[in-house]
mmCIF file of C-alpha atoms in Angstrom:
data_model
loop_
_atom_site.group_PDB
_atom_site.id
_atom_site.type_symbol
_atom_site.label_atom_id
_atom_site.label_comp_id
_atom_site.label_asym_id
_atom_site.label_seq_id
_atom_site.Cartn_x
_atom_site.Cartn_y
_atom_site.Cartn_z
ATOM 1 C CA MET A 365 -72.937 -6.071 -81.326
ATOM 2 C CA PRO A 366 -73.325 -3.736 -84.697
ATOM 3 C CA GLU A 367 -70.106 -2.315 -85.719
ATOM 4 C CA GLN A 368 -70.829 1.569 -84.489
ATOM 5 C CA LEU A 369 -71.713 0.860 -81.160
ATOM 6 C CA LEU A 370 -68.748 -1.483 -81.031
ATOM 7 C CA THR A 371 -66.491 1.610 -82.180
ATOM 8 C CA ILE A 372 -68.933 4.648 -80.023
ATOM 9 C CA LEU A 373 -67.913 2.126 -77.434
ATOM 10 C CA LYS A 374 -64.522 2.491 -77.493
ATOM 11 C CA PHE A 375 -63.947 6.483 -77.609
ATOM 12 C CA CYS A 376 -66.053 6.148 -74.750
ATOM 13 C CA TRP A 377 -63.619 4.157 -73.174
ATOM 14 C CA ILE A 378 -60.410 6.180 -74.249
ATOM 15 C CA LEU A 379 -62.495 9.464 -72.775
ATOM 16 C CA LEU A 380 -62.968 7.946 -69.725
ATOM 17 C CA ILE A 381 -59.147 6.994 -69.242
ATOM 18 C CA TRP A 382 -57.941 10.184 -70.408
ATOM 19 C CA LEU A 383 -60.518 12.263 -67.976
ATOM 20 C CA PHE A 384 -58.922 9.422 -64.885
ATOM 21 C CA PHE A 385 -55.152 10.573 -66.285
ATOM 22 C CA ILE A 386 -56.290 14.474 -66.374
ATOM 23 C CA ARG A 387 -57.587 14.411 -62.658
ATOM 24 C CA VAL A 388 -54.794 11.896 -61.536
ATOM 25 C CA ILE A 389 -51.899 14.564 -62.923
ATOM 26 C CA ARG A 390 -53.933 16.766 -61.602
ATOM 27 C CA VAL A 391 -54.375 16.000 -57.911
ATOM 28 C CA ALA A 392 -50.622 15.224 -58.359
ATOM 29 C CA TRP A 393 -49.429 18.960 -58.997
ATOM 30 C CA VAL A 394 -51.899 20.216 -56.119
ATOM 31 C CA GLU A 395 -50.457 18.117 -53.941
ATOM 32 C CA THR A 396 -46.846 18.850 -54.892
ATOM 33 C CA ARG A 397 -46.455 23.115 -55.258
ATOM 34 C CA ALA A 398 -46.107 25.203 -52.589
ATOM 35 C CA PRO A 399 -48.157 26.688 -50.434
ATOM 36 C CA ALA A 400 -49.440 30.826 -51.902
ATOM 37 C CA GLU A 401 -48.225 32.173 -48.683
ATOM 38 C CA VAL A 402 -50.567 34.255 -47.368
ATOM 39 C CA PRO A 403 -48.904 38.470 -46.565
ATOM 40 C CA ALA A 404 -48.541 39.497 -43.061
ATOM 41 C CA GLY A 405 -52.170 40.523 -41.053
ATOM 42 C CA GLU A 406 -54.304 38.182 -43.164
ATOM 43 C CA PRO A 407 -55.832 35.148 -41.965
ATOM 44 C CA THR A 408 -54.660 31.775 -43.063
ATOM 45 C CA PRO A 409 -56.850 29.819 -44.845
ATOM 46 C CA GLU A 410 -57.329 27.195 -41.216
ATOM 47 C CA ALA A 411 -58.028 29.953 -39.349
ATOM 48 C CA ARG A 412 -60.845 31.602 -41.747
ATOM 49 C CA PRO A 413 -64.247 30.400 -40.789
ATOM 50 C CA ARG A 414 -65.482 28.045 -43.392
ATOM 51 C CA ARG A 415 -68.811 28.579 -46.011
ATOM 52 C CA ALA A 416 -71.352 26.421 -43.711
ATOM 53 C CA GLU A 417 -70.000 27.353 -40.494
ATOM 54 C CA ARG A 418 -70.586 30.632 -41.315
ATOM 55 C CA ARG A 419 -73.654 29.828 -42.855
ATOM 56 C CA GLN A 420 -74.848 28.262 -39.941
ATOM 57 C CA ALA A 421 -74.233 31.579 -37.692
ATOM 58 C CA ARG A 422 -76.368 33.136 -39.554
ATOM 59 C CA ARG A 423 -78.967 30.258 -38.119
ATOM 60 C CA ILE A 424 -78.252 30.078 -34.635
ATOM 61 C CA PRO A 425 -81.015 31.761 -33.192
ATOM 62 C CA THR A 426 -80.399 33.803 -29.773
ATOM 63 C CA ARG A 427 -84.007 34.918 -28.864
ATOM 64 C CA LEU A 428 -87.241 33.558 -28.220
ATOM 65 C CA ARG A 429 -89.872 35.357 -29.157
ATOM 66 C CA VAL A 430 -93.787 34.237 -27.738
ATOM 67 C CA VAL A 431 -96.686 33.876 -31.067
ATOM 68 C CA GLU A 432 -99.151 32.428 -28.893
ATOM 69 C CA PRO A 433 -101.473 33.087 -27.288
ATOM 70 C CA THR A 434 -102.033 36.695 -28.288
ATOM 71 C CA GLU A 435 -102.193 38.251 -24.210
ATOM 72 C CA ALA A 436 -98.771 37.143 -24.251
ATOM 73 C CA ALA A 437 -97.358 38.091 -28.420
ATOM 74 C CA GLY A 438 -94.063 39.309 -28.825
ATOM 75 C CA GLN A 439 -92.388 38.930 -26.087
ATOM 76 C CA SER A 440 -89.869 38.035 -25.783
ATOM 77 C CA PHE A 441 -86.567 36.274 -24.333
ATOM 78 C CA ALA A 442 -82.699 36.524 -24.907
ATOM 79 C CA LEU A 443 -81.291 32.766 -24.972
ATOM 80 C CA THR A 444 -78.240 32.074 -22.678
ATOM 81 C CA ALA A 445 -75.336 28.932 -22.109
ATOM 82 C CA GLU A 446 -78.536 27.532 -21.100
ATOM 83 C CA THR A 447 -81.795 28.620 -20.967
ATOM 84 C CA VAL A 448 -84.547 26.549 -19.093
ATOM 85 C CA ILE A 449 -88.101 27.489 -20.007
ATOM 86 C CA GLY A 450 -90.917 26.054 -17.565
ATOM 87 C CA ARG A 451 -93.994 28.309 -14.771
ATOM 88 C CA ALA A 452 -91.080 28.360 -12.006
ATOM 89 C CA ALA A 453 -89.392 31.669 -11.136
ATOM 90 C CA ASP A 454 -86.002 30.981 -11.152
ATOM 91 C CA CYS A 455 -86.221 29.444 -15.107
ATOM 92 C CA GLY A 456 -85.187 31.890 -17.937
ATOM 93 C CA VAL A 457 -88.229 31.730 -19.735
ATOM 94 C CA CYS A 458 -91.122 32.343 -17.033
ATOM 95 C CA LEU A 459 -94.230 31.282 -18.002
ATOM 96 C CA THR A 460 -96.757 31.321 -14.820
ATOM 97 C CA ALA A 461 -99.896 32.100 -16.893
ATOM 98 C CA ASP A 462 -100.099 28.934 -19.186
ATOM 99 C CA THR A 463 -101.252 25.951 -16.550
ATOM 100 C CA PHE A 464 -100.176 23.197 -19.435
ATOM 101 C CA VAL A 465 -96.202 23.854 -19.011
ATOM 102 C CA SER A 466 -94.892 22.088 -15.852
ATOM 103 C CA SER A 467 -92.091 23.425 -13.554
ATOM 104 C CA ALA A 468 -89.295 22.723 -15.821
ATOM 105 C CA HIS A 469 -90.295 22.020 -19.108
ATOM 106 C CA ALA A 470 -87.189 22.567 -21.728
ATOM 107 C CA ARG A 471 -83.926 23.918 -21.779
ATOM 108 C CA VAL A 472 -82.116 25.320 -25.018
ATOM 109 C CA PHE A 473 -78.529 24.939 -24.545
ATOM 110 C CA ALA A 474 -75.339 25.356 -26.683
ATOM 111 C CA SER A 475 -73.583 22.345 -27.787
ATOM 112 C CA ASP A 476 -70.800 22.111 -30.411
ATOM 113 C CA GLY A 477 -71.891 25.311 -31.644
ATOM 114 C CA ARG A 478 -75.427 24.619 -32.164
ATOM 115 C CA VAL A 479 -78.547 25.004 -30.034
ATOM 116 C CA LEU A 480 -80.428 22.407 -29.343
ATOM 117 C CA VAL A 481 -84.254 22.437 -27.389
ATOM 118 C CA GLU A 482 -84.446 19.010 -24.562
ATOM 119 C CA ASP A 483 -87.599 18.582 -23.542
ATOM 120 C CA LEU A 484 -87.457 18.171 -19.114
ATOM 121 C CA GLY A 485 -89.936 14.987 -18.356
ATOM 122 C CA SER A 486 -93.041 17.474 -19.469
ATOM 123 C CA THR A 487 -96.660 15.939 -18.593
ATOM 124 C CA ASN A 488 -98.076 17.290 -21.338
ATOM 125 C CA GLY A 489 -94.585 17.961 -23.903
ATOM 126 C CA THR A 490 -92.288 19.598 -26.272
ATOM 127 C CA PHE A 491 -93.181 19.888 -29.342
ATOM 128 C CA LEU A 492 -90.590 21.693 -32.220
ATOM 129 C CA ASN A 493 -92.309 22.452 -35.468
ATOM 130 C CA ALA A 494 -95.938 20.768 -34.495
ATOM 131 C CA ALA A 495 -93.357 17.382 -33.434
ATOM 132 C CA ARG A 496 -93.114 15.677 -30.346
ATOM 133 C CA ILE A 497 -89.348 15.853 -29.499
ATOM 134 C CA THR A 498 -87.878 12.665 -27.094
ATOM 135 C CA GLU A 499 -84.468 13.491 -27.204
ATOM 136 C CA PRO A 500 -82.073 16.814 -27.720
ATOM 137 C CA THR A 501 -83.059 18.644 -31.690
ATOM 138 C CA PRO A 502 -81.211 21.427 -33.134
ATOM 139 C CA LEU A 503 -83.161 24.814 -32.472
ATOM 140 C CA PHE A 504 -82.798 27.096 -36.217
ATOM 141 C CA ARG A 505 -83.766 30.519 -36.454
ATOM 142 C CA GLY A 506 -87.552 30.361 -37.636
ATOM 143 C CA ASP A 507 -88.740 27.145 -35.738
ATOM 144 C CA ARG A 508 -91.987 27.073 -33.661
ATOM 145 C CA LEU A 509 -91.596 25.071 -30.462
ATOM 146 C CA GLN A 510 -94.991 24.637 -28.584
ATOM 147 C CA ILE A 511 -94.429 24.331 -24.508
ATOM 148 C CA GLY A 512 -98.044 23.289 -23.058
ATOM 149 C CA ARG A 513 -99.709 26.021 -24.812
ATOM 150 C CA THR A 514 -97.676 28.734 -24.997
ATOM 151 C CA VAL A 515 -96.134 28.364 -28.772
ATOM 152 C CA LEU A 516 -91.869 30.738 -29.022
ATOM 153 C CA GLU A 517 -90.202 31.379 -31.851
ATOM 154 C CA ALA A 518 -86.856 31.533 -32.309
ATOM 155 C CA SER A 519 -85.414 34.421 -33.324
ATOM 156 C CA ALA A 520 -82.516 36.979 -34.053
#
């Protein structure tokens, strides 16, 4: 190997060793330092919701709005902890006009801070964003849920 290449590699190796030591010292410093005091009345860092949790909460739908067919477009249904979608009169989202919808077609439910949609063994299937679902699948705002010939959009 040329002498210049060996010199460059030697300096890179020394730089990596120094970066490693700096990282070790930084971790030791953070671990041994006393925690910062939180003023009275303010939540502790552990109690504050994390950014990802807040972002996830903004994506959770609270309503289903009919997009298609145009005769029912704009109709809106509030989601509860468990909402059943179907043709039966006791369903939370009752789609009596659509003959392709089963009596109890699908269910939208909350689990672990997420909203999931599940097909209840319907004849024609349940589609989320044009993909057939076979297991409980997360539902977010803006997603389109097709039940029979009815298309519902998840919204706030």
